[in-house]
Amino acid sequence: MRKFIVGNWKMNGVSRDLDEITAISDLAQLYPSVDSAVCLPATLITRAVTAVGAFPIGGQDCHMQRAGAHTGCISADMLSDAGAVLTIVGHSERRAAQREKDSDVCAKAEAAKSAGLKAIVCVGETLDEREAGKALEVVLGQVASSLPDASAGTWLSVAYEPVWAIGTGRVAEPADVADMHAAIRAALVTRFGAEGEKIRILYGGSMNGDNAAQLLAVPNVDGGLIGGASLTATKFQPILAAAQASGE
Ligand code: 13P
């Protein structure tokens, strides 16, 4: 399976950062056996798409409905119209701050698919849940309820992002990542059959140039969703290199 390395710029990026996005897209061409993309603030998408040409640009969320009275929200059709080809849905920061439930995330993933976008559905346990021994139960529950029945196919990826590893510099142990990704894979195969083997499972949470090779070597880790280390081409480069070295 080709590795999928996706930057999540979160609420970072204004006009002056377009040069950095161009640098990242130029860099990605040096790693042709890796699929890569950057998910940007909506305000930058169209200009970034114009600047980078074929390099995939994504959004970070979408509304579950196509249009309507939802002040401040952006639909999947709008992301597509802006030039995005993928979107993240259900990031833990949105599950927490915007109180998004699994059913919301599932509807957003469906909306993304209907709009022709690829979707990355995020799951992950909090530190309290892990310390209570509930990490597997929580994450498998999120997987079961956040993925639409039409998940089979390469339009979908799942990102396992332990909440306590995001932006903290604290990376999950490879053995724990292996257990979680194996459990997610088993759940995908149980539900979607052979198609469940094709859904890429990304790891996210303080992935960087120092730890990417180790994490990407873990079975069933098919890529990474990267926050801080995706903000510059310099930091993103070693992750792409690690993916190229570990991929097919
Ligand atoms: P960091 O790589 O900054 O920990 O962020 C991970 C993340 O939340 C990506 O979606």
mmCIF file of C-alpha atoms and ligand atoms in Angstrom:
data_model
loop_
_atom_site.group_PDB
_atom_site.id
_atom_site.type_symbol
_atom_site.label_atom_id
_atom_site.label_comp_id
_atom_site.label_asym_id
_atom_site.label_seq_id
_atom_site.Cartn_x
_atom_site.Cartn_y
_atom_site.Cartn_z
ATOM 1 C CA MET A 1 0.000 0.000 0.000
ATOM 2 C CA ARG A 2 1.358 3.443 -0.902
ATOM 3 C CA LYS A 3 1.946 5.602 2.146
ATOM 4 C CA PHE A 4 -0.288 8.668 2.541
ATOM 5 C CA ILE A 5 1.349 11.648 4.242
ATOM 6 C CA VAL A 6 -1.028 14.510 4.970
ATOM 7 C CA GLY A 7 -0.285 17.866 6.539
ATOM 8 C CA ASN A 8 -2.965 19.452 8.697
ATOM 9 C CA TRP A 9 -2.253 23.155 8.969
ATOM 10 C CA LYS A 10 -5.095 23.671 11.477
ATOM 11 C CA MET A 11 -5.713 27.408 12.090
ATOM 12 C CA ASN A 12 -2.389 28.464 10.593
ATOM 13 C CA GLY A 13 -1.635 30.107 7.300
ATOM 14 C CA VAL A 14 -2.196 33.436 5.580
ATOM 15 C CA SER A 15 -1.197 34.846 2.197
ATOM 16 C CA ARG A 16 2.480 35.078 3.011
ATOM 17 C CA ASP A 17 2.555 31.314 3.660
ATOM 18 C CA LEU A 18 1.641 30.424 0.073
ATOM 19 C CA ASP A 19 5.331 30.222 -0.765
ATOM 20 C CA GLU A 20 5.755 27.534 1.902
ATOM 21 C CA ILE A 21 2.856 25.548 0.433
ATOM 22 C CA THR A 22 4.492 25.798 -2.986
ATOM 23 C CA ALA A 23 7.765 24.606 -1.446
ATOM 24 C CA ILE A 24 5.962 21.602 0.055
ATOM 25 C CA SER A 25 4.339 20.728 -3.278
ATOM 26 C CA ASP A 26 7.715 21.010 -5.061
ATOM 27 C CA LEU A 27 9.230 18.767 -2.416
ATOM 28 C CA ALA A 28 6.500 16.158 -2.807
ATOM 29 C CA GLN A 29 7.567 15.637 -6.418
ATOM 30 C CA LEU A 30 10.854 14.240 -5.130
ATOM 31 C CA TYR A 31 8.966 11.368 -3.474
ATOM 32 C CA PRO A 32 6.882 9.865 -6.283
ATOM 33 C CA SER A 33 6.067 6.645 -4.443
ATOM 34 C CA VAL A 34 4.364 8.566 -1.625
ATOM 35 C CA ASP A 35 0.867 10.060 -1.799
ATOM 36 C CA SER A 36 0.880 13.407 -0.036
ATOM 37 C CA ALA A 37 -1.478 16.320 0.536
ATOM 38 C CA VAL A 38 -1.891 19.372 2.728
ATOM 39 C CA CYS A 39 -5.168 20.339 4.410
ATOM 40 C CA LEU A 40 -5.392 24.103 4.703
ATOM 41 C CA PRO A 41 -7.633 26.754 6.195
ATOM 42 C CA ALA A 42 -10.509 27.289 3.744
ATOM 43 C CA THR A 43 -9.397 30.862 3.107
ATOM 44 C CA LEU A 44 -6.207 29.644 1.421
ATOM 45 C CA ILE A 45 -7.516 26.732 -0.623
ATOM 46 C CA THR A 46 -8.213 28.411 -3.949
ATOM 47 C CA ARG A 47 -5.002 30.412 -3.958
ATOM 48 C CA ALA A 48 -2.993 27.364 -2.921
ATOM 49 C CA VAL A 49 -4.565 25.238 -5.673
ATOM 50 C CA THR A 50 -3.676 27.937 -8.205
ATOM 51 C CA ALA A 51 -0.127 28.063 -6.866
ATOM 52 C CA VAL A 52 0.612 24.328 -6.707
ATOM 53 C CA GLY A 53 -1.113 22.842 -9.752
ATOM 54 C CA ALA A 54 -1.640 19.109 -9.356
ATOM 55 C CA PHE A 55 -0.537 18.745 -5.714
ATOM 56 C CA PRO A 56 -3.604 17.755 -3.625
ATOM 57 C CA ILE A 57 -4.995 20.439 -1.342
ATOM 58 C CA GLY A 58 -7.670 19.640 1.229
ATOM 59 C CA GLY A 59 -9.977 21.199 3.779
ATOM 60 C CA GLN A 60 -10.114 20.398 7.486
ATOM 61 C CA ASP A 61 -13.868 19.953 7.975
ATOM 62 C CA CYS A 62 -17.102 20.176 6.020
ATOM 63 C CA HIS A 63 -20.769 20.547 6.859
ATOM 64 C CA MET A 64 -22.970 17.482 6.465
ATOM 65 C CA GLN A 65 -25.457 19.358 4.285
ATOM 66 C CA ARG A 66 -24.903 20.696 0.806
ATOM 67 C CA ALA A 67 -26.185 24.235 1.406
ATOM 68 C CA GLY A 68 -28.541 26.166 3.623
ATOM 69 C CA ALA A 69 -28.887 28.364 6.683
ATOM 70 C CA HIS A 70 -25.672 27.406 8.506
ATOM 71 C CA THR A 71 -23.853 30.644 9.172
ATOM 72 C CA GLY A 72 -20.097 30.308 9.037
ATOM 73 C CA CYS A 73 -20.087 26.703 7.820
ATOM 74 C CA ILE A 74 -18.585 25.349 4.617
ATOM 75 C CA SER A 75 -20.045 22.449 2.648
ATOM 76 C CA ALA A 76 -18.126 19.686 0.935
ATOM 77 C CA ASP A 77 -19.414 21.021 -2.407
ATOM 78 C CA MET A 78 -17.883 24.392 -1.538
ATOM 79 C CA LEU A 79 -14.537 22.791 -0.727
ATOM 80 C CA SER A 80 -14.638 20.975 -4.027
ATOM 81 C CA ASP A 81 -15.623 24.156 -5.839
ATOM 82 C CA ALA A 82 -12.631 25.886 -4.219
ATOM 83 C CA GLY A 83 -10.362 23.210 -5.678
ATOM 84 C CA ALA A 84 -9.950 20.880 -2.699
ATOM 85 C CA VAL A 85 -9.789 17.152 -3.429
ATOM 86 C CA LEU A 86 -9.968 15.875 0.128
ATOM 87 C CA THR A 87 -11.012 16.864 3.616
ATOM 88 C CA ILE A 88 -10.398 15.841 7.193
ATOM 89 C CA VAL A 89 -13.542 15.137 9.241
ATOM 90 C CA GLY A 90 -13.978 14.438 12.949
ATOM 91 C CA HIS A 91 -10.634 15.766 14.146
ATOM 92 C CA SER A 92 -10.449 15.468 17.932
ATOM 93 C CA GLU A 93 -10.054 19.236 18.226
ATOM 94 C CA ARG A 94 -13.467 19.603 16.565
ATOM 95 C CA ARG A 95 -14.995 16.676 18.458
ATOM 96 C CA ALA A 96 -13.975 18.505 21.663
ATOM 97 C CA ALA A 97 -14.475 22.195 20.857
ATOM 98 C CA GLN A 98 -17.434 21.898 18.458
ATOM 99 C CA ARG A 99 -18.892 18.890 20.270
ATOM 100 C CA GLU A 100 -19.034 16.815 17.104
ATOM 101 C CA LYS A 101 -20.486 13.373 17.694
ATOM 102 C CA ASP A 102 -19.727 10.195 15.770
ATOM 103 C CA SER A 103 -23.026 10.570 13.911
ATOM 104 C CA ASP A 104 -22.022 14.092 12.800
ATOM 105 C CA VAL A 105 -18.649 12.831 11.645
ATOM 106 C CA CYS A 106 -20.304 9.997 9.738
ATOM 107 C CA ALA A 107 -22.666 12.434 7.985
ATOM 108 C CA LYS A 108 -19.743 14.715 7.125
ATOM 109 C CA ALA A 109 -17.802 11.819 5.640
ATOM 110 C CA GLU A 110 -20.848 10.929 3.528
ATOM 111 C CA ALA A 111 -21.155 14.547 2.413
ATOM 112 C CA ALA A 112 -17.492 14.576 1.424
ATOM 113 C CA LYS A 113 -17.956 11.420 -0.641
ATOM 114 C CA SER A 114 -21.048 12.824 -2.348
ATOM 115 C CA ALA A 115 -19.043 15.900 -3.306
ATOM 116 C CA GLY A 116 -16.321 13.726 -4.828
ATOM 117 C CA LEU A 117 -13.805 14.431 -2.071
ATOM 118 C CA LYS A 118 -11.573 11.937 -0.323
ATOM 119 C CA ALA A 119 -12.138 11.946 3.426
ATOM 120 C CA ILE A 120 -9.867 11.305 6.375
ATOM 121 C CA VAL A 121 -11.988 10.304 9.371
ATOM 122 C CA CYS A 122 -10.179 10.918 12.665
ATOM 123 C CA VAL A 123 -10.519 8.803 15.794
ATOM 124 C CA GLY A 124 -8.554 8.680 19.024
ATOM 125 C CA GLU A 125 -8.817 8.321 22.772
ATOM 126 C CA THR A 126 -8.084 10.879 25.497
ATOM 127 C CA LEU A 127 -5.419 10.326 28.147
ATOM 128 C CA ASP A 128 -8.100 9.580 30.758
ATOM 129 C CA GLU A 129 -9.611 6.945 28.500
ATOM 130 C CA ARG A 130 -6.210 5.328 27.862
ATOM 131 C CA GLU A 131 -5.297 5.335 31.552
ATOM 132 C CA ALA A 132 -8.661 3.751 32.350
ATOM 133 C CA GLY A 133 -7.794 0.914 29.938
ATOM 134 C CA LYS A 134 -10.538 1.966 27.534
ATOM 135 C CA ALA A 135 -8.505 3.099 24.532
ATOM 136 C CA LEU A 136 -9.422 0.162 22.285
ATOM 137 C CA GLU A 137 -13.082 0.243 23.219
ATOM 138 C CA VAL A 138 -13.338 4.002 22.638
ATOM 139 C CA VAL A 139 -11.526 3.994 19.314
ATOM 140 C CA LEU A 140 -13.335 0.952 17.940
ATOM 141 C CA GLY A 141 -16.618 2.564 18.979
ATOM 142 C CA GLN A 142 -15.659 5.706 17.062
ATOM 143 C CA VAL A 143 -14.658 3.638 14.036
ATOM 144 C CA ALA A 144 -17.955 1.756 14.104
ATOM 145 C CA SER A 145 -20.102 4.883 14.374
ATOM 146 C CA SER A 146 -18.104 7.463 12.387
ATOM 147 C CA LEU A 147 -17.669 5.514 9.156
ATOM 148 C CA PRO A 148 -20.508 5.441 6.653
ATOM 149 C CA ASP A 149 -21.714 2.125 5.253
ATOM 150 C CA ALA A 150 -20.346 3.253 1.889
ATOM 151 C CA SER A 151 -16.819 3.442 3.289
ATOM 152 C CA ALA A 152 -15.337 0.756 1.087
ATOM 153 C CA GLY A 153 -12.976 2.186 -1.483
ATOM 154 C CA THR A 154 -9.915 4.320 -1.651
ATOM 155 C CA TRP A 155 -11.868 7.549 -1.071
ATOM 156 C CA LEU A 156 -11.628 6.922 2.674
ATOM 157 C CA SER A 157 -8.759 6.905 5.151
ATOM 158 C CA VAL A 158 -8.939 6.580 8.918
ATOM 159 C CA ALA A 159 -6.539 8.577 11.095
ATOM 160 C CA TYR A 160 -5.771 7.240 14.559
ATOM 161 C CA GLU A 161 -4.730 10.261 16.587
ATOM 162 C CA PRO A 162 -4.441 9.694 20.339
ATOM 163 C CA VAL A 163 -5.583 13.023 21.767
ATOM 164 C CA TRP A 164 -2.764 13.095 24.336
ATOM 165 C CA ALA A 165 -0.153 12.821 21.556
ATOM 166 C CA ILE A 166 -1.413 15.783 19.533
ATOM 167 C CA GLY A 167 0.809 18.830 19.745
ATOM 168 C CA THR A 168 2.436 17.544 22.918
ATOM 169 C CA GLY A 169 5.650 16.010 21.600
ATOM 170 C CA ARG A 170 4.526 12.819 23.320
ATOM 171 C CA VAL A 171 4.323 10.050 20.721
ATOM 172 C CA ALA A 172 2.444 6.813 21.201
ATOM 173 C CA GLU A 173 4.647 3.765 21.741
ATOM 174 C CA PRO A 174 5.078 1.772 18.524
ATOM 175 C CA ALA A 175 3.717 -1.333 20.267
ATOM 176 C CA ASP A 176 0.539 0.553 21.245
ATOM 177 C CA VAL A 177 0.228 1.965 17.741
ATOM 178 C CA ALA A 178 0.622 -1.556 16.347
ATOM 179 C CA ASP A 179 -2.134 -2.899 18.626
ATOM 180 C CA MET A 180 -4.522 -0.071 17.801
ATOM 181 C CA HIS A 181 -3.944 -0.147 14.050
ATOM 182 C CA ALA A 182 -4.325 -3.938 13.993
ATOM 183 C CA ALA A 183 -7.610 -3.626 15.876
ATOM 184 C CA ILE A 184 -8.856 -0.926 13.497
ATOM 185 C CA ARG A 185 -7.828 -3.040 10.499
ATOM 186 C CA ALA A 186 -9.669 -6.053 11.900
ATOM 187 C CA ALA A 187 -12.793 -3.940 12.425
ATOM 188 C CA LEU A 188 -12.586 -2.601 8.856
ATOM 189 C CA VAL A 189 -12.192 -6.084 7.391
ATOM 190 C CA THR A 190 -15.027 -7.477 9.509
ATOM 191 C CA ARG A 191 -17.319 -4.736 8.282
ATOM 192 C CA PHE A 192 -16.193 -4.183 4.691
ATOM 193 C CA GLY A 193 -14.566 -7.494 3.763
ATOM 194 C CA ALA A 194 -11.578 -7.396 1.429
ATOM 195 C CA GLU A 195 -12.268 -3.707 0.743
ATOM 196 C CA GLY A 196 -11.419 -3.052 4.380
ATOM 197 C CA GLU A 197 -7.833 -4.036 3.598
ATOM 198 C CA LYS A 198 -7.579 -1.111 1.196
ATOM 199 C CA ILE A 199 -8.595 1.659 3.595
ATOM 200 C CA ARG A 200 -5.435 3.443 4.679
ATOM 201 C CA ILE A 201 -4.974 3.879 8.425
ATOM 202 C CA LEU A 202 -2.847 6.920 9.266
ATOM 203 C CA TYR A 203 -1.167 7.670 12.574
ATOM 204 C CA GLY A 204 -1.245 11.244 13.892
ATOM 205 C CA GLY A 205 0.160 12.861 17.016
ATOM 206 C CA SER A 206 3.568 14.524 17.226
ATOM 207 C CA MET A 207 4.878 12.710 14.150
ATOM 208 C CA ASN A 208 8.068 14.388 12.968
ATOM 209 C CA GLY A 209 11.285 13.785 11.114
ATOM 210 C CA ASP A 210 12.843 12.044 14.109
ATOM 211 C CA ASN A 211 10.129 9.454 14.723
ATOM 212 C CA ALA A 212 8.437 9.038 11.322
ATOM 213 C CA ALA A 213 10.575 6.115 10.134
ATOM 214 C CA GLN A 214 9.841 4.122 13.283
ATOM 215 C CA LEU A 215 6.105 4.859 13.210
ATOM 216 C CA LEU A 216 5.717 4.247 9.480
ATOM 217 C CA ALA A 217 7.406 0.853 9.869
ATOM 218 C CA VAL A 218 4.639 -0.349 12.203
ATOM 219 C CA PRO A 219 2.298 -2.853 10.511
ATOM 220 C CA ASN A 220 -0.978 -1.256 9.359
ATOM 221 C CA VAL A 221 0.442 2.269 9.639
ATOM 222 C CA ASP A 222 -0.262 3.391 6.096
ATOM 223 C CA GLY A 223 0.727 7.007 6.516
ATOM 224 C CA GLY A 224 0.626 9.987 8.808
ATOM 225 C CA LEU A 225 -1.521 13.007 9.617
ATOM 226 C CA ILE A 226 0.900 15.696 10.649
ATOM 227 C CA GLY A 227 0.247 19.012 12.366
ATOM 228 C CA GLY A 228 3.214 21.063 13.523
ATOM 229 C CA ALA A 229 5.806 19.307 11.382
ATOM 230 C CA SER A 230 3.803 19.998 8.210
ATOM 231 C CA LEU A 231 4.026 23.766 8.491
ATOM 232 C CA THR A 232 7.366 24.056 6.731
ATOM 233 C CA ALA A 233 8.889 22.138 3.841
ATOM 234 C CA THR A 234 12.045 21.704 5.923
ATOM 235 C CA LYS A 235 10.193 19.827 8.670
ATOM 236 C CA PHE A 236 7.927 17.933 6.272
ATOM 237 C CA GLN A 237 10.774 16.657 4.093
ATOM 238 C CA PRO A 238 12.172 13.948 6.412
ATOM 239 C CA ILE A 239 8.662 12.551 6.922
ATOM 240 C CA LEU A 240 8.170 12.209 3.160
ATOM 241 C CA ALA A 241 11.615 10.625 2.923
ATOM 242 C CA ALA A 242 10.761 8.130 5.671
ATOM 243 C CA ALA A 243 7.496 7.283 3.903
ATOM 244 C CA GLN A 244 9.281 6.725 0.612
ATOM 245 C CA ALA A 245 11.829 4.469 2.329
ATOM 246 C CA SER A 246 9.151 2.407 4.101
ATOM 247 C CA GLY A 247 6.491 2.223 1.385
ATOM 248 C CA GLU A 248 6.033 -0.123 -1.520
HETATM 249 P P1 13P B 1 0.754 17.406 15.702
HETATM 250 O O1 13P B 1 1.522 16.698 14.601
HETATM 251 O O2 13P B 1 1.072 18.862 15.793
HETATM 252 O O3 13P B 1 0.867 16.665 16.995
HETATM 253 O O4 13P B 1 -0.795 17.347 15.271
HETATM 254 C C1 13P B 1 -1.343 16.129 14.924
HETATM 255 C C2 13P B 1 -2.696 16.375 14.394
HETATM 256 O O5 13P B 1 -3.607 16.722 15.123
HETATM 257 C C3 13P B 1 -2.897 16.227 12.946
HETATM 258 O O6 13P B 1 -4.249 16.245 12.624
#
